[in-house]
C-alpha positions as a printed Julia matrix, in Angstrom:
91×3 Matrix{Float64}:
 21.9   38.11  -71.22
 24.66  40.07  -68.87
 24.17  39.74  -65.51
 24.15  43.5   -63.84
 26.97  43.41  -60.62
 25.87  45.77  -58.02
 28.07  48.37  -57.43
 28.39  50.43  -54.09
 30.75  53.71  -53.17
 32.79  54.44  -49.98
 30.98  56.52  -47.59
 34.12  58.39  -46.82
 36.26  58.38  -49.87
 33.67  58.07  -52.42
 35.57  54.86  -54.17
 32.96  52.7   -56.11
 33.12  48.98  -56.36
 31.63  45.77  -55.79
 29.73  45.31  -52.81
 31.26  42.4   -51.98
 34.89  44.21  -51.48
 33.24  46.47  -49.15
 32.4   46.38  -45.38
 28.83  47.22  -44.87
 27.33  48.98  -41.57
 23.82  48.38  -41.28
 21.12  50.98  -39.19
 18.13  49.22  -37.76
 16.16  50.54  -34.75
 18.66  53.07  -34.0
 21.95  50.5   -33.88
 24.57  50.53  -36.27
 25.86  47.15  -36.99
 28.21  45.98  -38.97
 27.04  43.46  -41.54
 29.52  40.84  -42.92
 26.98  38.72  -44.86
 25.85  41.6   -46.6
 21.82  39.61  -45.68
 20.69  42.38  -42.42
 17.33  43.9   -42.66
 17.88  47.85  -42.39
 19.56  50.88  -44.5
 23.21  49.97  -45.54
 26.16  51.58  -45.67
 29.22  50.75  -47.24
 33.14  51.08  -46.38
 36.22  50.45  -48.41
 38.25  47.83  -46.63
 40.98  49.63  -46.04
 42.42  50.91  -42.5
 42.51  54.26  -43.82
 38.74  54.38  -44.1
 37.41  52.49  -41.29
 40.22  55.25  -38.95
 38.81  58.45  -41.32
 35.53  57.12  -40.66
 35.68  57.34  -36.43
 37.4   60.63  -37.08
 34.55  62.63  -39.01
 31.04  63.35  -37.26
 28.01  62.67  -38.71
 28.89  60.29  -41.45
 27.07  57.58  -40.75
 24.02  59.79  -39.83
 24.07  61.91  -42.98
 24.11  58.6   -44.9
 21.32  56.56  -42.7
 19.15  59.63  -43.03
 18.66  59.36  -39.05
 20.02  60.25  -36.2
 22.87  57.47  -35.88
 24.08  56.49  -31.6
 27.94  57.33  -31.76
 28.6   54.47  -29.36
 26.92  51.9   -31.78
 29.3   53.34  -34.43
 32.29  53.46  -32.23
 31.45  49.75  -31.59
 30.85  48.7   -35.28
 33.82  50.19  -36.53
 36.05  48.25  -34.01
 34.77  45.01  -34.99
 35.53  46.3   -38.65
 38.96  46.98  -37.76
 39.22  43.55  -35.97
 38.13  42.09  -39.23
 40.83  44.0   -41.34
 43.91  42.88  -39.18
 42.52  39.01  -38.81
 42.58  39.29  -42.79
């Protein structure tokens, strides 16, 4: 029997693909965290790993709160998608 691969889209540009090519940002108690193991308790969401993304993503308000479904801090998200950035150029 085929094993099913989970698949995941781009907040931002809508690009579908493995979750495991994607950064995930994670919302639990009100902090957005970014998630490299893919294994943190709390609503995902999921960025392409591309520069473009991660800098479209800071740019556009309400993104991450639209897809958590709550209220999301902007200084949480400010602070998650820096790491995710430090993560892209260390790669």
């Amino acid at each position: 029997m085929a094993k099913t691969i989970a698949e995941r889209s781009c907040v931002l540009c809508r690009f579908k693909g493995h979750k495991k090519g994607l950064i995930r940002f994670v919302s639990d108690g009100g902090k957005t965290m970014l998630d490299l193991n893919n294994r943190l308790p709390g609503r995902g969401v999921y960025l392409c790993r591309s520069r473009r993304c991660v800098i479209g993503a800071l740019a556009k308000k309400g993104l991450f709160s639209k897809a958590f479904k709550k209220e999301a801090d902007p200084a949480y998200i400010k602070a998650a998608l820096d790491s995710a950035k430090d993560v892209l150029i260390s790669q």
